[in-house]
PDB file of C-alpha atoms in Angstrom:
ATOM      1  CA  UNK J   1     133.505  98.979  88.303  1.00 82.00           C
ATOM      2  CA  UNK J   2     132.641 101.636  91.036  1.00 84.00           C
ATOM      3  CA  UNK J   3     129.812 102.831  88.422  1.00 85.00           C
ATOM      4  CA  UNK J   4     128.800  99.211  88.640  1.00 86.00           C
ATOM      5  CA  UNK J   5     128.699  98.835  92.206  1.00 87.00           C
ATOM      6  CA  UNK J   6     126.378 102.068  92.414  1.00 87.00           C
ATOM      7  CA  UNK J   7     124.334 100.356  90.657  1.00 86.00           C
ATOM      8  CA  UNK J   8     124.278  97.037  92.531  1.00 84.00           C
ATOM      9  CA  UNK J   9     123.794  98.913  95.999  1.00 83.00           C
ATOM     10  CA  UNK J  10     121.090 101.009  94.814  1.00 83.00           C
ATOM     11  CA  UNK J  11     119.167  97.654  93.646  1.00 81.00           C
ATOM     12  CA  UNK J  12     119.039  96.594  97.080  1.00 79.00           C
ATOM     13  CA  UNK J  13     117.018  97.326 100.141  1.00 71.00           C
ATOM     14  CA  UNK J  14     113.448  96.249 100.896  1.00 71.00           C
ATOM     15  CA  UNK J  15     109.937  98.024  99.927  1.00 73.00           C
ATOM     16  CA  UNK J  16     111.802  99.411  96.770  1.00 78.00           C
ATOM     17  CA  UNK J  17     109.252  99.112  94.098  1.00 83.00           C
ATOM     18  CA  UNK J  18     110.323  97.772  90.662  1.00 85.00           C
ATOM     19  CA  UNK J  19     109.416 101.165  88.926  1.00 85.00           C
ATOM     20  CA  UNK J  20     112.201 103.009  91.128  1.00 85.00           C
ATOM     21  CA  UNK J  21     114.775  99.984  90.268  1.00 85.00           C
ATOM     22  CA  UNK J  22     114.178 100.043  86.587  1.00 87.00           C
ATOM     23  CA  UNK J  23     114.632 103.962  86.570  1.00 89.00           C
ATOM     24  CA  UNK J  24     117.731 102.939  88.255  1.00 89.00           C
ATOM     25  CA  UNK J  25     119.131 100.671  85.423  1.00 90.00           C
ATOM     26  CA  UNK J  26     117.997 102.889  82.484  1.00 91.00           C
ATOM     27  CA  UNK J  27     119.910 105.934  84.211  1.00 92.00           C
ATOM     28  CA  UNK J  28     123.215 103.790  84.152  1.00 93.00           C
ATOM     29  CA  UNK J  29     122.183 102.156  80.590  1.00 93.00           C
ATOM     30  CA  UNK J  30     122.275 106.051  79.141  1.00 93.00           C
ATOM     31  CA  UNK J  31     125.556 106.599  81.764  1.00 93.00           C
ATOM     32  CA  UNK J  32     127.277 103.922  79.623  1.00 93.00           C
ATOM     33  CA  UNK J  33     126.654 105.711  76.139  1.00 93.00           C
ATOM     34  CA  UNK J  34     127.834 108.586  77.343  1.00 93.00           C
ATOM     35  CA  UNK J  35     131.068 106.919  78.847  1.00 91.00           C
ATOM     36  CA  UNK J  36     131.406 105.324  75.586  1.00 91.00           C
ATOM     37  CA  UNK J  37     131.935 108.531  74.107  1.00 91.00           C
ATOM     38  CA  UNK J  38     133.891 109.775  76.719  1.00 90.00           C
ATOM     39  CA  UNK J  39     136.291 107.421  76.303  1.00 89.00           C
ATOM     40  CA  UNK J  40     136.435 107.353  72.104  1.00 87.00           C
ATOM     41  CA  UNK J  41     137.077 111.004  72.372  1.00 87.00           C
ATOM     42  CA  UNK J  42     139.482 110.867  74.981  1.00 86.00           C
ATOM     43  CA  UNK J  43     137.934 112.806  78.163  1.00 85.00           C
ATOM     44  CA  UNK J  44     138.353 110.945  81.373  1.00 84.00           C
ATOM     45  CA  UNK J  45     136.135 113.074  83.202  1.00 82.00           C
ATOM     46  CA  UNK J  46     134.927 110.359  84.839  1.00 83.00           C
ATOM     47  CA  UNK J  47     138.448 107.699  84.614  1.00 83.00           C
ATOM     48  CA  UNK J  48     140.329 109.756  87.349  1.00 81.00           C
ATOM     49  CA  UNK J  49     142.777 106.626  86.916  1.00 81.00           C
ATOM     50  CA  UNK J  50     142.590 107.057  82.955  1.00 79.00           C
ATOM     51  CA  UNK J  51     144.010 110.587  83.678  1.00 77.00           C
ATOM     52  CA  UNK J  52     147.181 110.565  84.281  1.00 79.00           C
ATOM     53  CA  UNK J  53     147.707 107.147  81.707  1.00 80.00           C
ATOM     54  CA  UNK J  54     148.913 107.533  78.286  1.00 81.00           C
ATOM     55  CA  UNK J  55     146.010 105.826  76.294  1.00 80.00           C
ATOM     56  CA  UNK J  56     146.666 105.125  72.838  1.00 85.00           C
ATOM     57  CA  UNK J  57     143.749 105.016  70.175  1.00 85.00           C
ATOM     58  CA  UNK J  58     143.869 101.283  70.127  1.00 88.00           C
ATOM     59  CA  UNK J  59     142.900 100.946  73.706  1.00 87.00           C
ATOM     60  CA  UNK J  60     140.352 103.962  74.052  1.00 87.00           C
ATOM     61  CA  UNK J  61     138.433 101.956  71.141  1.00 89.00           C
ATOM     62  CA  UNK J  62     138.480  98.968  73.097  1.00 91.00           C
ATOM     63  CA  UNK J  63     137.721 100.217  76.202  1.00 88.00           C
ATOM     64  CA  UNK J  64     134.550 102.280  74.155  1.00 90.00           C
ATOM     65  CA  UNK J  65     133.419  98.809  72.180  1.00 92.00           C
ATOM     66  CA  UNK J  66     133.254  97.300  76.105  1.00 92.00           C
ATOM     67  CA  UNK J  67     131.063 100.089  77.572  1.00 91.00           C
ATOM     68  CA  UNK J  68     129.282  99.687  74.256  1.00 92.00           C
ATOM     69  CA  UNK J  69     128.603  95.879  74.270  1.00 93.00           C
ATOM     70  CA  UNK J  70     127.838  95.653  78.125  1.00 92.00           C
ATOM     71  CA  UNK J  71     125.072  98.394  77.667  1.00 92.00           C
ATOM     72  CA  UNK J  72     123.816  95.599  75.077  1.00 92.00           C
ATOM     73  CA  UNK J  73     123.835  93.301  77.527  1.00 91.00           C
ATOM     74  CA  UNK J  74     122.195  95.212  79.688  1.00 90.00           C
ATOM     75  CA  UNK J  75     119.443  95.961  77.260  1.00 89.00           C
ATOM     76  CA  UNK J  76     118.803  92.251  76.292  1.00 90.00           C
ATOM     77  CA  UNK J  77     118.652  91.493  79.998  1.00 87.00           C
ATOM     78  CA  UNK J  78     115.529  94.158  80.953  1.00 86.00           C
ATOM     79  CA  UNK J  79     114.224  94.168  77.294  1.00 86.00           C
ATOM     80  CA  UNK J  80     111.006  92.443  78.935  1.00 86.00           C
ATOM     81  CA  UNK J  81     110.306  95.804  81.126  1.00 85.00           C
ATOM     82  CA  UNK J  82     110.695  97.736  77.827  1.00 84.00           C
ATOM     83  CA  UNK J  83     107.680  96.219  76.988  1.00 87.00           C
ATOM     84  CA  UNK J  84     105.220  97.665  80.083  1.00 88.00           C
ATOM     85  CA  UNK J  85     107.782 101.009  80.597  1.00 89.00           C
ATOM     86  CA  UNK J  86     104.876 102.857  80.142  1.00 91.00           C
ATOM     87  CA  UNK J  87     102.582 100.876  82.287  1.00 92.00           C
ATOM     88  CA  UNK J  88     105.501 101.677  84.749  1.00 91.00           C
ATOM     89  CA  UNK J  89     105.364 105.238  84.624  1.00 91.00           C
ATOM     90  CA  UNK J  90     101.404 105.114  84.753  1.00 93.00           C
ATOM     91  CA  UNK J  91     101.878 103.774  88.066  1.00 92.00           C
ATOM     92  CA  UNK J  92     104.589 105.278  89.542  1.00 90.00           C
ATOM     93  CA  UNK J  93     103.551 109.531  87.748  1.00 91.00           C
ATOM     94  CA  UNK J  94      99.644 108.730  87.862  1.00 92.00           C
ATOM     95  CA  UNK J  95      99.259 112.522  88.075  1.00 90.00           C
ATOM     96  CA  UNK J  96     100.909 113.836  85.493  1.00 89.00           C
ATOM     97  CA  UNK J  97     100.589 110.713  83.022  1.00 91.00           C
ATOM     98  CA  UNK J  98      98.997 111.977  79.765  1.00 92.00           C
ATOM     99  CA  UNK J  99      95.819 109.987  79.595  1.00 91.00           C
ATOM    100  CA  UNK J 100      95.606 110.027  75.903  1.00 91.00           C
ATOM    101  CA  UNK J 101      98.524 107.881  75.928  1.00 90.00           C
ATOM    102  CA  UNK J 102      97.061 105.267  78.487  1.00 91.00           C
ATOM    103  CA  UNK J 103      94.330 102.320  76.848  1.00 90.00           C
ATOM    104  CA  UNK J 104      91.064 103.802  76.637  1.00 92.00           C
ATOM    105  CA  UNK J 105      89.380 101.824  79.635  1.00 92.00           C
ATOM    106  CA  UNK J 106      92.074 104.339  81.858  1.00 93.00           C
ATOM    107  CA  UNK J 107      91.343 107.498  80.251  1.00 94.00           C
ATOM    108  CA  UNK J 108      88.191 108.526  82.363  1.00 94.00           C
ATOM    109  CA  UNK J 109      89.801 107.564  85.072  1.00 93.00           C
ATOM    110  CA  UNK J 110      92.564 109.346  84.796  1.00 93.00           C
ATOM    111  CA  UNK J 111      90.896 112.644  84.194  1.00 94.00           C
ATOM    112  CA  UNK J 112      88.653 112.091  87.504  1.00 93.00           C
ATOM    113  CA  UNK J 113      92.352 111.687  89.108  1.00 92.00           C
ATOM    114  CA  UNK J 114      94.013 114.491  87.709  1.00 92.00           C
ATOM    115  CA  UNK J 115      91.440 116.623  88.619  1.00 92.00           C
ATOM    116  CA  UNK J 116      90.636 115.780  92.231  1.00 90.00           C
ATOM    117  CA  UNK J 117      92.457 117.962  94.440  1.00 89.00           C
ATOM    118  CA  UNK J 118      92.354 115.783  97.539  1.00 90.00           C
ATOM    119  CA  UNK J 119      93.885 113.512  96.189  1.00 90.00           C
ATOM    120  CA  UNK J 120      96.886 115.463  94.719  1.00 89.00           C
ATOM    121  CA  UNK J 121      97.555 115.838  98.006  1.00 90.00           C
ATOM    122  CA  UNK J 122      97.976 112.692  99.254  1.00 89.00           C
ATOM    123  CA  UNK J 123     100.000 111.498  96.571  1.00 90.00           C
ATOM    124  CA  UNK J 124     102.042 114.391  97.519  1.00 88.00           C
ATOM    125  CA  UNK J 125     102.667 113.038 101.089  1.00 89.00           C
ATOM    126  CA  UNK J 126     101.353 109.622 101.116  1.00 87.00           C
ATOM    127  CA  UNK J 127     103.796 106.695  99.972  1.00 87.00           C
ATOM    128  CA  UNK J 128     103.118 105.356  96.663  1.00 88.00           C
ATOM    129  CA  UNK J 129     101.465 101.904  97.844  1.00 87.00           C
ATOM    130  CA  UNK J 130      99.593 103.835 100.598  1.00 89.00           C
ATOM    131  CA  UNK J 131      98.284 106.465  97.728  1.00 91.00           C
ATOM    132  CA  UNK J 132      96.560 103.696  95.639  1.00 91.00           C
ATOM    133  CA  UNK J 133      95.563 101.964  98.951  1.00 89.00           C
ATOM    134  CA  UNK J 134      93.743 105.428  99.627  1.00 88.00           C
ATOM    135  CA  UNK J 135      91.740 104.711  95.711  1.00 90.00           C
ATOM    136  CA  UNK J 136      88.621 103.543  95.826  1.00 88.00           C
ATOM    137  CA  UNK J 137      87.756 100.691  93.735  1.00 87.00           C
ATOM    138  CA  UNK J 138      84.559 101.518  92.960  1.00 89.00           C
ATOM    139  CA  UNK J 139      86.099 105.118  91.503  1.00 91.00           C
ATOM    140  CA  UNK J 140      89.167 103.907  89.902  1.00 93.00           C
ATOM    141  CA  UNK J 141      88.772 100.655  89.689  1.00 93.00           C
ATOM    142  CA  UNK J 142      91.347  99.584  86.164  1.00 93.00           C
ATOM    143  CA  UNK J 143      93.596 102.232  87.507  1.00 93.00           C
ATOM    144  CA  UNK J 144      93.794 100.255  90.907  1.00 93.00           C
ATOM    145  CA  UNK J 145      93.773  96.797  88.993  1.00 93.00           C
ATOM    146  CA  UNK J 146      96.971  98.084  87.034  1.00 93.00           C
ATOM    147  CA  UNK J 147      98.643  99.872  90.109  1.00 91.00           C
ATOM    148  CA  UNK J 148      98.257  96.139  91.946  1.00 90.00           C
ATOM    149  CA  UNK J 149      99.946  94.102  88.907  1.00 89.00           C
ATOM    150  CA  UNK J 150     103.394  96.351  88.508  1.00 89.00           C
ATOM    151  CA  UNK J 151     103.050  97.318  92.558  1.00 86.00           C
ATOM    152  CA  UNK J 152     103.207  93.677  93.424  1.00 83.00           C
ATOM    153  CA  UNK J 153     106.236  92.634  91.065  1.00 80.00           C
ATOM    154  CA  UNK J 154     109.439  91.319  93.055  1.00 73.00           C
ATOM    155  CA  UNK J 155     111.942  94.138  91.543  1.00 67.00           C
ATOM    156  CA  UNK J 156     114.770  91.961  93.126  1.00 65.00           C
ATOM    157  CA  UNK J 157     115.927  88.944  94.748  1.00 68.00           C
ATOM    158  CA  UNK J 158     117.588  90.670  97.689  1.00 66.00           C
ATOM    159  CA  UNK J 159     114.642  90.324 100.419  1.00 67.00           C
ATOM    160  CA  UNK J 160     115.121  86.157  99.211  1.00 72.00           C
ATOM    161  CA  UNK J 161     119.120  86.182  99.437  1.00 72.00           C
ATOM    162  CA  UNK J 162     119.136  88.369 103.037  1.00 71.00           C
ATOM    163  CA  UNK J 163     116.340  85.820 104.430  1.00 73.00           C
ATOM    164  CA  UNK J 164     118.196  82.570 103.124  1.00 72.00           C
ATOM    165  CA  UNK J 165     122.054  84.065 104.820  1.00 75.00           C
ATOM    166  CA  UNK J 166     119.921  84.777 108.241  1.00 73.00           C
ATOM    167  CA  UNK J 167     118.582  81.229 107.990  1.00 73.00           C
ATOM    168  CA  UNK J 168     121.709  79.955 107.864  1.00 73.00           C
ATOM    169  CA  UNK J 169     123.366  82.428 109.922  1.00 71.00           C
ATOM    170  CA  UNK J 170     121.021  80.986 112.726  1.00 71.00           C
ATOM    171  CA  UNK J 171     120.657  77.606 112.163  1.00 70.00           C
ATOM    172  CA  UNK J 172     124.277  76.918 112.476  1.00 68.00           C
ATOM    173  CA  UNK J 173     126.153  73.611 114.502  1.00 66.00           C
ATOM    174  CA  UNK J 174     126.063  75.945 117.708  1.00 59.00           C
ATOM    175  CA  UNK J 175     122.497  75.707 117.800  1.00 67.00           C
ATOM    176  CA  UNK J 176     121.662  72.286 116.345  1.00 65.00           C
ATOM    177  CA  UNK J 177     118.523  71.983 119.483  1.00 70.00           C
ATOM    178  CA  UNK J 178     116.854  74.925 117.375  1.00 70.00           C
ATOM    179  CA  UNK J 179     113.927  73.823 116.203  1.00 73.00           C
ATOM    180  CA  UNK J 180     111.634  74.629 112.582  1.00 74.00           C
ATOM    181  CA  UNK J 181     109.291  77.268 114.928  1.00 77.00           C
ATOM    182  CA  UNK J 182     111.538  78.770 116.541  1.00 72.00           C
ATOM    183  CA  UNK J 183     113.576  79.702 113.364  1.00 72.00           C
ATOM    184  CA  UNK J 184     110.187  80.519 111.391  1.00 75.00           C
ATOM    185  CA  UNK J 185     109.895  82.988 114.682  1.00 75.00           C
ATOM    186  CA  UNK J 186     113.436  84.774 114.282  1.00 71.00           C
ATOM    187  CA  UNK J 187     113.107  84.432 110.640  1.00 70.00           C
ATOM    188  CA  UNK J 188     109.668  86.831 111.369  1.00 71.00           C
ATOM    189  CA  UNK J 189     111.138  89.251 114.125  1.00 68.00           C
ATOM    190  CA  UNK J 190     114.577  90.086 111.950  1.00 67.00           C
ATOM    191  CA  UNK J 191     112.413  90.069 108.202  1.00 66.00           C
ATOM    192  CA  UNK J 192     109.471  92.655 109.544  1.00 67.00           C
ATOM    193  CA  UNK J 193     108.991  95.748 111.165  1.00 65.00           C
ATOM    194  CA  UNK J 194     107.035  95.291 114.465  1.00 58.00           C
ATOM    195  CA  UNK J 195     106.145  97.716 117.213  1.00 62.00           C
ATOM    196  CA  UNK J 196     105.323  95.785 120.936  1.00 54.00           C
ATOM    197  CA  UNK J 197     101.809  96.452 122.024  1.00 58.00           C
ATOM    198  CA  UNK J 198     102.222  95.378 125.525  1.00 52.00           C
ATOM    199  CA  UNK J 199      99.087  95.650 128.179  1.00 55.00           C
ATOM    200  CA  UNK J 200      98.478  97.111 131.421  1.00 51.00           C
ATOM    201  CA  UNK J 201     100.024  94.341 133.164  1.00 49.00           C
ATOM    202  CA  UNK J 202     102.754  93.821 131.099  1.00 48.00           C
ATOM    203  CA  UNK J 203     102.109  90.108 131.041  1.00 43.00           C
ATOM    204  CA  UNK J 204     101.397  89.570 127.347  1.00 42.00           C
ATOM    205  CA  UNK J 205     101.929  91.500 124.341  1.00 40.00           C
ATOM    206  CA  UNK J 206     100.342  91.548 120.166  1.00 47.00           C
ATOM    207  CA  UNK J 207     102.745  91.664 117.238  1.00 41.00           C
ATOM    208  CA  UNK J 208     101.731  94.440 115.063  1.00 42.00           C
ATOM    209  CA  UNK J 209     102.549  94.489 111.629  1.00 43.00           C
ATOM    210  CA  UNK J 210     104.006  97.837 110.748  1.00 43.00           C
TER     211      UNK J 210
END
């Protein structure tokens, strides 16, 4: 279970794209075959608890058959991402992607990326999003029309569940009198990153979006 809840914390957070979380869940799929074996041949390297327990046979091939069937279940539950894993490591390795494996309609591009040196350099120290938002269309533009589809993707629902618990976090009985804007407003000053712009006279200030 602590291997589980890992896995839960690392699927959380915000601006975490869904390349990043599937890496996540195909690291733990593998994690479970190889505690599956683990456990069938008896080495509780990573059971501290399992240890210092006398396990017979009959319950090391249970506990192996579990492992086994819930990295099933994981695989039947992200078998649609299977599907565009490449497409996901297009995006997220542009670089060092082997164009002849990409659709043809990529391939040029690709080569113009791999070998422009300014721009191995920002995707060195640029953030992914703000790499392809460097792109230009014109240039690249199926690369950019691909990087947008799997860039865009909601990788979780944890942005959706914190926003709905601060909703009702603040509209609570002790503040019935609040009203739909003001909420929408604390629902936008706690759910975004803003930096005060405030003028000489300190009288009125601009949002900025980070």
């Amino acid at each position: 279970m602590a291997h589980l809840n890992e896995l839960n914390v690392k699927l959380q957070g915000k601006n975490v794209f869904v390349h990043k979380l599937y890496s996540s869940v195909t690291a733990f799929k593998a994690k479970l075959i190889l505690f599956s074996k683990h456990i069938k041949d008896k080495v509780f390297t990573r059971f501290p608890t399992l240890k210092y327990l006398k396990v017979s046979p009959e319950k090391t091939e249970k506990y192996s058959k579990v492992l086994c069937d819930l990295h099933g279940e994981f695989s039947c539950c992200f078998s649609d991402f299977e599907k565009i894993e490449k497409t996901l490591e297009l995006v997220s390795f542009p670089l060092s992607f082997d164009y002849k494996k990409a659709l043809q309609e990529l391939q040029l591009e690709l080569i113009d990326l791999h070998c422009d040196s300014t721009l191995k350099e920002k995707y060195n120290s640029e953030k992914l999003n703000k790499f392809y938002a460097t792109l230009s269309e014109t240039k690249f533009p199926n690369v950019c029309k691909v990087a947008q589809k799997i860039l865009v993707l909601f990788g979780s629902t944890y942005v959706c569940e914190q926003t709905f618990s601060l909703l009702n976090y603040n509209k609570s009985r002790y503040r019935s009198q609040l009203t739909d804007q003001h909420l929408s407003s604390v629902l936008q000053i706690s759910m975004t990153r803003m930096t005060l712009d405030f003028d000489e006279n300190k009288s009125t200030f601009d949002f900025i979006r980070d």
